[in-house]
């Protein structure tokens, strides 16, 4: 595998793709796989749930379709409302797939799915002490994001809008402050709805974007997955290129001298 | 309750598996339970009473009456 010049480095590992995708809400595993490939994602999130004891034993498993030797599996703690449950979930993830890299999210409210920060700090502390590499879902509070980085989280992932809302980047100024202070990768996790949203996030200087619903809930998820990949690439290149300053008045693009009319 | 085995020669005991009551033979190991349920050699993790049961110990880990077991897999999620 040839590595591009501008990799995303998380916990010492380099990735070519800055688009991380979830695997929920798809029609079936086949669609999930095609969407992940169209998104060009290397890191994919999964949830941990009870097996259905009555299910067909030969039914395919998500990990058969998205093999861990091909993708970096990022187990999440979705559905956890306490630090204790989040830690339990991560321990199960480590047992299940020997996964150390985890996406920590401890939810505080079912309607907004905003994180419970007190529980999230507590869980992060325990998980880091146990050797987990924690990518943490956070509010877009610069102090909170800085604290997570200082604690030893390997990436901090502030929301741009509520999970699954598709409202887009509602907090560009907060994100800018968070990015200015950043000592670890900052990824927008949650809130983006379409390709221009991820481009905005990347133009702000975010290191990556994690999304799920914006692809899965599109009319054509596969086409949207490709659009998201292009949006991330476009936004990243624009960020690296450095945009022109905004000006109040016009500035002609054609020479003002040498016109042949009075 | 779903008896794992027919016959009355094996003494049974009550445990919980994934939140549901279940009767299993005494002295059953985690590995045997997984095999009975069809989940041995699958990508699952097992927790007993809130503690991980490492895969390497499934064959030795003897289940006791009243144990609460969770058998967990990876599913689609964001």
Coordinates of N, CA and C in Angstrom, one line a residue, chain A residues 2-9 13-19 42 202 205-208 232-241:
Chain A
X2 N 0.7 2.1 -1.0 CA 1.4 3.3 -1.0 C 0.8 4.4 -0.1
X3 N 1.5 5.0 0.7 CA 1.0 6.0 1.6 C 1.1 7.4 1.1
X4 N 0.0 8.1 1.1 CA 0.0 9.5 0.6 C 0.8 10.4 1.5
X5 N 1.0 11.6 1.1 CA 1.9 12.5 1.8 C 1.2 13.0 3.1
X6 N -0.1 13.0 3.1 CA -0.8 13.7 4.2 C -1.7 12.7 5.0
X7 N -1.1 11.8 5.7 CA -1.9 10.8 6.4 C -2.6 11.3 7.6
X8 N -3.6 10.7 8.0 CA -4.2 10.9 9.3 C -3.6 10.0 10.3
X9 N -3.0 10.5 11.3 CA -2.3 9.6 12.3 C -3.1 9.6 13.6
X13 N -0.8 5.2 14.2 CA -1.0 4.5 13.0 C -1.5 5.5 11.9
X14 N -1.0 5.3 10.7 CA -1.3 6.3 9.7 C -2.4 5.7 8.8
X15 N -3.4 6.6 8.4 CA -4.5 6.2 7.6 C -4.5 7.2 6.4
X16 N -4.9 6.6 5.2 CA -5.0 7.5 4.1 C -6.3 8.2 4.0
X17 N -7.3 7.6 4.6 CA -8.7 8.2 4.5 C -9.0 9.0 5.8
X18 N -9.6 10.1 5.6 CA -10.0 11.0 6.8 C -11.5 10.9 7.0
X19 N -12.1 9.9 6.3 CA -13.5 9.7 6.5 C -13.7 8.4 7.3
X42 N -11.3 3.6 6.1 CA -10.4 2.5 6.6 C -10.8 2.2 8.0
X202 N -13.8 20.0 7.1 CA -12.4 19.8 6.7 C -11.7 21.1 6.4
X205 N -10.2 22.8 9.2 CA -9.0 22.2 9.7 C -9.1 21.0 10.5
X206 N -10.4 20.5 10.5 CA -10.6 19.2 11.2 C -9.7 18.1 10.6
X207 N -9.3 17.2 11.4 CA -8.4 16.1 10.9 C -9.2 15.0 10.2
X208 N -10.5 15.0 10.5 CA -11.3 13.9 9.9 C -12.8 14.1 10.3
X232 N -14.7 15.2 1.7 CA -13.6 15.2 2.6 C -12.3 15.6 1.9
X233 N -12.1 15.0 0.8 CA -10.9 15.3 0.0 C -10.8 16.8 -0.4
X234 N -12.0 17.3 -0.9 CA -12.0 18.6 -1.4 C -11.7 19.6 -0.2
X235 N -12.4 19.3 0.9 CA -12.2 20.2 2.1 C -10.8 20.2 2.6
X236 N -10.2 19.0 2.6 CA -8.9 18.9 3.1 C -7.9 19.6 2.2
X237 N -8.0 19.5 0.9 CA -7.1 20.1 0.0 C -7.3 21.7 0.1
X238 N -8.6 22.1 0.2 CA -8.8 23.5 0.4 C -8.2 24.1 1.7
X239 N -8.3 23.3 2.7 CA -7.6 23.7 4.0 C -6.1 23.9 3.8
X240 N -5.5 22.8 3.2 CA -4.1 22.9 3.0 C -3.7 24.0 2.0
X241 N -4.5 24.2 1.0 CA -4.2 25.3 0.1 C -4.3 26.7 0.7

